[in-house]
Amino acid sequence: MALLVLHDYFRSSASFRVRIALNLKGLDYERVEVSLIAGEQKSDAYLAQNAQGFVPMLVADGEAIIQSLAIIDWLDRAHPEPRLIPDAPMPRAVALAQAHVVACDIHPLNNLRVLKYLKRDLGLNEQTKDHWYRHWISEGFEALEAMAGEGRYLGGDMPGIADCCLVPQMYNARRFEVQLDAFPRLVAIDAACMALEAFQKAHPDAVKRA
Ligand SMILES: N[C@@H](CCC(=O)N[C@@H](CS)C(=O)NCC(=O)O)C(=O)O
């Protein structure tokens, strides 16, 4: 079995997605914390492996994989059970569409570098920046609430890639005090996921350095 080393940051939601996926698959991995606050993601040594300078990065037997959804896809092919991305064309499209609502349409707008740009370069104050943050989560969650099926999880009877994306985004939403009353299905799915050890062990509070 490949030696897996995850370069991540405890509070990074893209990293949280990958920790959940690794735990759901029951894989052992080492964590190397990259402090985003200290700017370690922009060090020469890190950039030599990950030109984008983001976390997460998974190194499997010395080969680096970046982008959380690409990492989850790699995990699903290298370690197929339990499946996180369905094989059948239509369920696969549904699962990826749900995951992309979070990973492509919410999260990039609220990324650390975007928030820094809003404050430092565009001169937004803290309150306006937080308003921006909440706006994009609420708008994305409106769509995702409508797209959630009847299952216990976004993935149906079992958690899948979309649940790996939802739970970290809910964590961010709560941190920034987004009103969640309008999203009862997402709140219920998040609670169902957080009842599972794989999600609990991946949570920022569980992996935070003492
Ligand atoms: N699309 C990327 C996003 C990764 C990303 O945005 N990572 C953030 C933390 S959640 C990061 O490393 N930010 C560092 C920075 O903005 O300098 C993925 O899914 O892996």
PDB file of C-alpha atoms and ligand atoms in Angstrom:
ATOM      1  CA  MET A   1       0.000   0.000   0.000  1.00  0.00           C
ATOM      2  CA  ALA A   2       1.257   3.474  -0.940  1.00  0.00           C
ATOM      3  CA  LEU A   3       2.645   5.650   1.824  1.00  0.00           C
ATOM      4  CA  LEU A   4       0.239   8.582   1.995  1.00  0.00           C
ATOM      5  CA  VAL A   5       1.312  11.987   3.293  1.00  0.00           C
ATOM      6  CA  LEU A   6      -1.280  14.740   3.442  1.00  0.00           C
ATOM      7  CA  HIS A   7      -0.007  18.316   3.491  1.00  0.00           C
ATOM      8  CA  ASP A   8      -2.856  20.326   4.934  1.00  0.00           C
ATOM      9  CA  TYR A   9      -3.977  22.988   7.385  1.00  0.00           C
ATOM     10  CA  PHE A  10      -6.391  22.187  10.178  1.00  0.00           C
ATOM     11  CA  ARG A  11      -8.922  24.874   9.250  1.00  0.00           C
ATOM     12  CA  SER A  12      -8.671  24.609   5.468  1.00  0.00           C
ATOM     13  CA  SER A  13     -11.976  23.296   4.203  1.00  0.00           C
ATOM     14  CA  ALA A  14     -10.464  21.835   1.032  1.00  0.00           C
ATOM     15  CA  SER A  15      -8.113  19.867   3.321  1.00  0.00           C
ATOM     16  CA  PHE A  16     -11.021  18.825   5.560  1.00  0.00           C
ATOM     17  CA  ARG A  17     -12.686  17.273   2.440  1.00  0.00           C
ATOM     18  CA  VAL A  18      -9.663  15.070   1.806  1.00  0.00           C
ATOM     19  CA  ARG A  19      -9.283  14.043   5.458  1.00  0.00           C
ATOM     20  CA  ILE A  20     -12.923  12.886   5.400  1.00  0.00           C
ATOM     21  CA  ALA A  21     -12.329  10.883   2.203  1.00  0.00           C
ATOM     22  CA  LEU A  22      -9.194   9.234   3.612  1.00  0.00           C
ATOM     23  CA  ASN A  23     -11.053   8.331   6.812  1.00  0.00           C
ATOM     24  CA  LEU A  24     -14.120   6.993   4.966  1.00  0.00           C
ATOM     25  CA  LYS A  25     -11.780   4.674   3.097  1.00  0.00           C
ATOM     26  CA  GLY A  26     -10.051   3.659   6.318  1.00  0.00           C
ATOM     27  CA  LEU A  27      -6.614   4.628   5.009  1.00  0.00           C
ATOM     28  CA  ASP A  28      -3.626   5.395   7.221  1.00  0.00           C
ATOM     29  CA  TYR A  29      -1.885   8.637   6.379  1.00  0.00           C
ATOM     30  CA  GLU A  30       0.630  11.045   7.837  1.00  0.00           C
ATOM     31  CA  ARG A  31      -0.238  14.696   8.202  1.00  0.00           C
ATOM     32  CA  VAL A  32       2.194  17.532   7.572  1.00  0.00           C
ATOM     33  CA  GLU A  33       0.673  20.806   8.678  1.00  0.00           C
ATOM     34  CA  VAL A  34       1.302  23.765   6.360  1.00  0.00           C
ATOM     35  CA  SER A  35       0.514  26.931   8.281  1.00  0.00           C
ATOM     36  CA  LEU A  36      -1.478  29.239   6.011  1.00  0.00           C
ATOM     37  CA  ILE A  37      -1.234  31.951   8.649  1.00  0.00           C
ATOM     38  CA  ALA A  38       2.576  31.787   8.557  1.00  0.00           C
ATOM     39  CA  GLY A  39       2.483  31.669   4.718  1.00  0.00           C
ATOM     40  CA  GLU A  40       4.211  28.270   4.573  1.00  0.00           C
ATOM     41  CA  GLN A  41       2.206  27.402   1.421  1.00  0.00           C
ATOM     42  CA  LYS A  42       4.324  29.966  -0.456  1.00  0.00           C
ATOM     43  CA  SER A  43       7.732  28.663   0.680  1.00  0.00           C
ATOM     44  CA  ASP A  44      10.142  27.616  -2.062  1.00  0.00           C
ATOM     45  CA  ALA A  45      10.197  24.045  -0.791  1.00  0.00           C
ATOM     46  CA  TYR A  46       6.395  23.765  -0.901  1.00  0.00           C
ATOM     47  CA  LEU A  47       6.046  25.511  -4.273  1.00  0.00           C
ATOM     48  CA  ALA A  48       8.574  23.085  -5.755  1.00  0.00           C
ATOM     49  CA  GLN A  49       6.012  20.320  -5.177  1.00  0.00           C
ATOM     50  CA  ASN A  50       2.821  22.343  -5.605  1.00  0.00           C
ATOM     51  CA  ALA A  51       3.141  25.257  -8.012  1.00  0.00           C
ATOM     52  CA  GLN A  52      -0.275  26.598  -6.962  1.00  0.00           C
ATOM     53  CA  GLY A  53       0.805  27.068  -3.357  1.00  0.00           C
ATOM     54  CA  PHE A  54      -2.438  25.735  -1.873  1.00  0.00           C
ATOM     55  CA  VAL A  55      -3.372  23.003   0.531  1.00  0.00           C
ATOM     56  CA  PRO A  56      -4.272  20.193   0.361  1.00  0.00           C
ATOM     57  CA  MET A  57      -1.576  18.172  -1.376  1.00  0.00           C
ATOM     58  CA  LEU A  58      -1.438  14.397  -1.077  1.00  0.00           C
ATOM     59  CA  VAL A  59       1.892  12.704  -1.684  1.00  0.00           C
ATOM     60  CA  ALA A  60       1.449   9.045  -2.585  1.00  0.00           C
ATOM     61  CA  ASP A  61       4.713   7.088  -2.710  1.00  0.00           C
ATOM     62  CA  GLY A  62       6.567  10.328  -3.452  1.00  0.00           C
ATOM     63  CA  GLU A  63       4.177  11.580  -6.156  1.00  0.00           C
ATOM     64  CA  ALA A  64       2.256  14.752  -5.393  1.00  0.00           C
ATOM     65  CA  ILE A  65      -1.427  15.156  -6.210  1.00  0.00           C
ATOM     66  CA  ILE A  66      -3.098  18.560  -5.788  1.00  0.00           C
ATOM     67  CA  GLN A  67      -6.696  19.837  -5.932  1.00  0.00           C
ATOM     68  CA  SER A  68      -9.016  18.225  -3.386  1.00  0.00           C
ATOM     69  CA  LEU A  69     -11.471  16.786  -5.918  1.00  0.00           C
ATOM     70  CA  ALA A  70      -8.631  15.304  -7.995  1.00  0.00           C
ATOM     71  CA  ILE A  71      -7.226  13.786  -4.805  1.00  0.00           C
ATOM     72  CA  ILE A  72     -10.613  12.279  -3.910  1.00  0.00           C
ATOM     73  CA  ASP A  73     -10.951  10.939  -7.460  1.00  0.00           C
ATOM     74  CA  TRP A  74      -7.464   9.401  -7.228  1.00  0.00           C
ATOM     75  CA  LEU A  75      -8.341   7.831  -3.861  1.00  0.00           C
ATOM     76  CA  ASP A  76     -11.525   6.403  -5.339  1.00  0.00           C
ATOM     77  CA  ARG A  77      -9.603   4.755  -8.171  1.00  0.00           C
ATOM     78  CA  ALA A  78      -6.657   3.592  -6.097  1.00  0.00           C
ATOM     79  CA  HIS A  79      -8.856   2.400  -3.202  1.00  0.00           C
ATOM     80  CA  PRO A  80     -12.308   1.768  -4.700  1.00  0.00           C
ATOM     81  CA  GLU A  81     -14.167   0.761  -1.510  1.00  0.00           C
ATOM     82  CA  PRO A  82     -16.291   2.393  -0.275  1.00  0.00           C
ATOM     83  CA  ARG A  83     -17.085   4.290  -3.468  1.00  0.00           C
ATOM     84  CA  LEU A  84     -17.250   8.059  -3.053  1.00  0.00           C
ATOM     85  CA  ILE A  85     -17.999   8.847  -6.713  1.00  0.00           C
ATOM     86  CA  PRO A  86     -20.605   6.590  -8.295  1.00  0.00           C
ATOM     87  CA  ASP A  87     -19.661   4.703 -11.424  1.00  0.00           C
ATOM     88  CA  ALA A  88     -22.988   4.873 -13.264  1.00  0.00           C
ATOM     89  CA  PRO A  89     -23.125   7.927 -15.536  1.00  0.00           C
ATOM     90  CA  MET A  90     -26.192   9.690 -14.113  1.00  0.00           C
ATOM     91  CA  PRO A  91     -25.540   9.260 -10.351  1.00  0.00           C
ATOM     92  CA  ARG A  92     -21.927  10.236 -11.077  1.00  0.00           C
ATOM     93  CA  ALA A  93     -23.026  13.452 -12.780  1.00  0.00           C
ATOM     94  CA  VAL A  94     -25.395  14.256  -9.887  1.00  0.00           C
ATOM     95  CA  ALA A  95     -22.712  13.662  -7.231  1.00  0.00           C
ATOM     96  CA  LEU A  96     -20.102  15.725  -9.082  1.00  0.00           C
ATOM     97  CA  ALA A  97     -22.583  18.538  -9.728  1.00  0.00           C
ATOM     98  CA  GLN A  98     -23.370  18.730  -5.996  1.00  0.00           C
ATOM     99  CA  ALA A  99     -19.674  18.670  -5.122  1.00  0.00           C
ATOM    100  CA  HIS A 100     -18.946  21.385  -7.678  1.00  0.00           C
ATOM    101  CA  VAL A 101     -21.586  23.716  -6.242  1.00  0.00           C
ATOM    102  CA  VAL A 102     -19.401  23.867  -3.137  1.00  0.00           C
ATOM    103  CA  ALA A 103     -15.919  23.381  -4.555  1.00  0.00           C
ATOM    104  CA  CYS A 104     -16.230  25.471  -7.725  1.00  0.00           C
ATOM    105  CA  ASP A 105     -18.958  28.011  -7.028  1.00  0.00           C
ATOM    106  CA  ILE A 106     -18.870  28.786  -3.284  1.00  0.00           C
ATOM    107  CA  HIS A 107     -15.438  28.058  -1.899  1.00  0.00           C
ATOM    108  CA  PRO A 108     -13.196  29.843  -4.463  1.00  0.00           C
ATOM    109  CA  LEU A 109     -14.989  33.125  -3.817  1.00  0.00           C
ATOM    110  CA  ASN A 110     -14.240  32.859  -0.094  1.00  0.00           C
ATOM    111  CA  ASN A 111     -10.700  31.563  -0.303  1.00  0.00           C
ATOM    112  CA  LEU A 112      -8.053  33.160   1.936  1.00  0.00           C
ATOM    113  CA  ARG A 113      -6.332  34.897  -0.971  1.00  0.00           C
ATOM    114  CA  VAL A 114      -9.630  36.403  -2.148  1.00  0.00           C
ATOM    115  CA  LEU A 115     -10.463  37.666   1.345  1.00  0.00           C
ATOM    116  CA  LYS A 116      -6.969  39.156   1.666  1.00  0.00           C
ATOM    117  CA  TYR A 117      -7.403  40.870  -1.719  1.00  0.00           C
ATOM    118  CA  LEU A 118     -10.780  42.300  -0.712  1.00  0.00           C
ATOM    119  CA  LYS A 119      -9.334  43.766   2.475  1.00  0.00           C
ATOM    120  CA  ARG A 120      -5.798  44.736   1.511  1.00  0.00           C
ATOM    121  CA  ASP A 121      -6.185  45.722  -2.133  1.00  0.00           C
ATOM    122  CA  LEU A 122      -9.796  46.834  -2.388  1.00  0.00           C
ATOM    123  CA  GLY A 123      -9.993  48.307   1.105  1.00  0.00           C
ATOM    124  CA  LEU A 124     -13.134  46.482   2.282  1.00  0.00           C
ATOM    125  CA  ASN A 125     -13.665  46.592   6.027  1.00  0.00           C
ATOM    126  CA  GLU A 126     -14.151  43.437   8.114  1.00  0.00           C
ATOM    127  CA  GLN A 127     -17.935  43.783   8.168  1.00  0.00           C
ATOM    128  CA  THR A 128     -18.269  44.136   4.379  1.00  0.00           C
ATOM    129  CA  LYS A 129     -15.839  41.281   3.815  1.00  0.00           C
ATOM    130  CA  ASP A 130     -17.933  39.036   6.109  1.00  0.00           C
ATOM    131  CA  HIS A 131     -21.054  40.115   4.239  1.00  0.00           C
ATOM    132  CA  TRP A 132     -19.394  38.954   0.983  1.00  0.00           C
ATOM    133  CA  TYR A 133     -18.458  35.649   2.610  1.00  0.00           C
ATOM    134  CA  ARG A 134     -21.971  34.934   3.855  1.00  0.00           C
ATOM    135  CA  HIS A 135     -23.570  35.999   0.582  1.00  0.00           C
ATOM    136  CA  TRP A 136     -21.791  33.394  -1.550  1.00  0.00           C
ATOM    137  CA  ILE A 137     -22.429  30.592   0.920  1.00  0.00           C
ATOM    138  CA  SER A 138     -26.147  31.416   1.155  1.00  0.00           C
ATOM    139  CA  GLU A 139     -26.535  31.632  -2.606  1.00  0.00           C
ATOM    140  CA  GLY A 140     -24.745  28.317  -3.172  1.00  0.00           C
ATOM    141  CA  PHE A 141     -26.619  26.578  -0.346  1.00  0.00           C
ATOM    142  CA  GLU A 142     -29.961  27.655  -1.837  1.00  0.00           C
ATOM    143  CA  ALA A 143     -29.125  25.668  -4.946  1.00  0.00           C
ATOM    144  CA  LEU A 144     -27.657  22.733  -3.041  1.00  0.00           C
ATOM    145  CA  GLU A 145     -30.709  22.515  -0.748  1.00  0.00           C
ATOM    146  CA  ALA A 146     -32.880  22.134  -3.862  1.00  0.00           C
ATOM    147  CA  MET A 147     -30.472  19.579  -5.338  1.00  0.00           C
ATOM    148  CA  ALA A 148     -30.301  17.378  -2.201  1.00  0.00           C
ATOM    149  CA  GLY A 149     -32.224  14.151  -2.710  1.00  0.00           C
ATOM    150  CA  GLU A 150     -34.248  12.218  -0.132  1.00  0.00           C
ATOM    151  CA  GLY A 151     -31.301  10.220   1.210  1.00  0.00           C
ATOM    152  CA  ARG A 152     -29.672  10.396   4.602  1.00  0.00           C
ATOM    153  CA  TYR A 153     -26.599  11.823   2.863  1.00  0.00           C
ATOM    154  CA  LEU A 154     -26.102  13.784  -0.343  1.00  0.00           C
ATOM    155  CA  GLY A 155     -24.616  10.504  -1.577  1.00  0.00           C
ATOM    156  CA  GLY A 156     -27.888   8.667  -0.754  1.00  0.00           C
ATOM    157  CA  ASP A 157     -27.573   5.799   1.746  1.00  0.00           C
ATOM    158  CA  MET A 158     -23.827   6.278   2.023  1.00  0.00           C
ATOM    159  CA  PRO A 159     -21.750   9.444   2.234  1.00  0.00           C
ATOM    160  CA  GLY A 160     -19.971  10.386  -0.982  1.00  0.00           C
ATOM    161  CA  ILE A 161     -17.874  13.111  -2.557  1.00  0.00           C
ATOM    162  CA  ALA A 162     -20.604  15.744  -2.188  1.00  0.00           C
ATOM    163  CA  ASP A 163     -20.805  15.067   1.568  1.00  0.00           C
ATOM    164  CA  CYS A 164     -17.016  15.455   1.763  1.00  0.00           C
ATOM    165  CA  CYS A 165     -17.569  18.958   0.351  1.00  0.00           C
ATOM    166  CA  LEU A 166     -20.743  19.920   2.228  1.00  0.00           C
ATOM    167  CA  VAL A 167     -19.569  19.304   5.800  1.00  0.00           C
ATOM    168  CA  PRO A 168     -16.472  21.569   5.638  1.00  0.00           C
ATOM    169  CA  GLN A 169     -18.558  24.258   3.967  1.00  0.00           C
ATOM    170  CA  MET A 170     -21.132  24.013   6.792  1.00  0.00           C
ATOM    171  CA  TYR A 171     -18.269  24.408   9.261  1.00  0.00           C
ATOM    172  CA  ASN A 172     -17.249  27.618   7.466  1.00  0.00           C
ATOM    173  CA  ALA A 173     -20.861  28.797   7.354  1.00  0.00           C
ATOM    174  CA  ARG A 174     -21.188  28.422  11.122  1.00  0.00           C
ATOM    175  CA  ARG A 175     -17.850  30.143  11.741  1.00  0.00           C
ATOM    176  CA  PHE A 176     -19.107  33.149   9.812  1.00  0.00           C
ATOM    177  CA  GLU A 177     -22.605  32.982  11.355  1.00  0.00           C
ATOM    178  CA  VAL A 178     -24.511  32.263   8.152  1.00  0.00           C
ATOM    179  CA  GLN A 179     -28.253  31.841   8.849  1.00  0.00           C
ATOM    180  CA  LEU A 180     -28.972  28.162   8.171  1.00  0.00           C
ATOM    181  CA  ASP A 181     -32.749  28.046   8.841  1.00  0.00           C
ATOM    182  CA  ALA A 182     -33.499  28.086   5.117  1.00  0.00           C
ATOM    183  CA  PHE A 183     -31.440  24.927   4.560  1.00  0.00           C
ATOM    184  CA  PRO A 184     -33.062  22.168   6.683  1.00  0.00           C
ATOM    185  CA  ARG A 185     -31.976  19.310   4.379  1.00  0.00           C
ATOM    186  CA  LEU A 186     -28.360  20.464   4.418  1.00  0.00           C
ATOM    187  CA  VAL A 187     -28.429  20.861   8.202  1.00  0.00           C
ATOM    188  CA  ALA A 188     -29.865  17.334   8.586  1.00  0.00           C
ATOM    189  CA  ILE A 189     -27.340  15.823   6.172  1.00  0.00           C
ATOM    190  CA  ASP A 190     -24.484  17.599   7.954  1.00  0.00           C
ATOM    191  CA  ALA A 191     -25.702  16.184  11.289  1.00  0.00           C
ATOM    192  CA  ALA A 192     -25.959  12.670   9.816  1.00  0.00           C
ATOM    193  CA  CYS A 193     -22.394  12.946   8.501  1.00  0.00           C
ATOM    194  CA  MET A 194     -21.049  14.344  11.766  1.00  0.00           C
ATOM    195  CA  ALA A 195     -22.469  11.315  13.600  1.00  0.00           C
ATOM    196  CA  LEU A 196     -19.847   9.240  11.736  1.00  0.00           C
ATOM    197  CA  GLU A 197     -16.340   8.784  13.126  1.00  0.00           C
ATOM    198  CA  ALA A 198     -14.759   9.420   9.704  1.00  0.00           C
ATOM    199  CA  PHE A 199     -16.129  12.957   9.735  1.00  0.00           C
ATOM    200  CA  GLN A 200     -15.479  13.573  13.428  1.00  0.00           C
ATOM    201  CA  LYS A 201     -11.808  12.564  13.144  1.00  0.00           C
ATOM    202  CA  ALA A 202     -11.357  14.867  10.142  1.00  0.00           C
ATOM    203  CA  HIS A 203     -12.846  17.916  11.872  1.00  0.00           C
ATOM    204  CA  PRO A 204     -10.534  20.925  12.424  1.00  0.00           C
ATOM    205  CA  ASP A 205     -11.046  20.677  16.207  1.00  0.00           C
ATOM    206  CA  ALA A 206      -9.912  17.047  16.137  1.00  0.00           C
ATOM    207  CA  VAL A 207      -6.715  17.648  14.153  1.00  0.00           C
ATOM    208  CA  LYS A 208      -5.750  21.064  15.515  1.00  0.00           C
ATOM    209  CA  ARG A 209      -2.276  21.145  17.049  1.00  0.00           C
ATOM    210  CA  ALA A 210      -2.424  21.237  20.838  1.00  0.00           C
TER     211      ALA A 210
HETATM  212  N1  LIG B   1      -9.547  24.178  -5.577  1.00  0.00           N
HETATM  213  C1  LIG B   1      -8.585  23.909  -4.549  1.00  0.00           C
HETATM  214  C2  LIG B   1      -8.679  24.973  -3.503  1.00  0.00           C
HETATM  215  C3  LIG B   1      -7.596  24.867  -2.481  1.00  0.00           C
HETATM  216  C4  LIG B   1      -7.614  26.072  -1.582  1.00  0.00           C
HETATM  217  O1  LIG B   1      -8.262  27.064  -1.856  1.00  0.00           O
HETATM  218  N2  LIG B   1      -6.893  25.961  -0.471  1.00  0.00           N
HETATM  219  C5  LIG B   1      -6.823  27.080   0.416  1.00  0.00           C
HETATM  220  C6  LIG B   1      -7.203  26.655   1.816  1.00  0.00           C
HETATM  221  S1  LIG B   1      -8.851  26.036   1.913  1.00  0.00           S
HETATM  222  C7  LIG B   1      -5.398  27.590   0.430  1.00  0.00           C
HETATM  223  O2  LIG B   1      -4.455  26.826   0.392  1.00  0.00           O
HETATM  224  N3  LIG B   1      -5.243  28.913   0.494  1.00  0.00           N
HETATM  225  C8  LIG B   1      -3.950  29.490   0.577  1.00  0.00           C
HETATM  226  C9  LIG B   1      -3.921  30.892   0.083  1.00  0.00           C
HETATM  227  O3  LIG B   1      -4.978  31.413  -0.318  1.00  0.00           O
HETATM  228  O4  LIG B   1      -2.828  31.451   0.117  1.00  0.00           O
HETATM  229  C10 LIG B   1      -8.852  22.519  -3.953  1.00  0.00           C
HETATM  230  O5  LIG B   1      -9.995  22.074  -4.003  1.00  0.00           O
HETATM  231  O6  LIG B   1      -7.914  21.875  -3.460  1.00  0.00           O
END
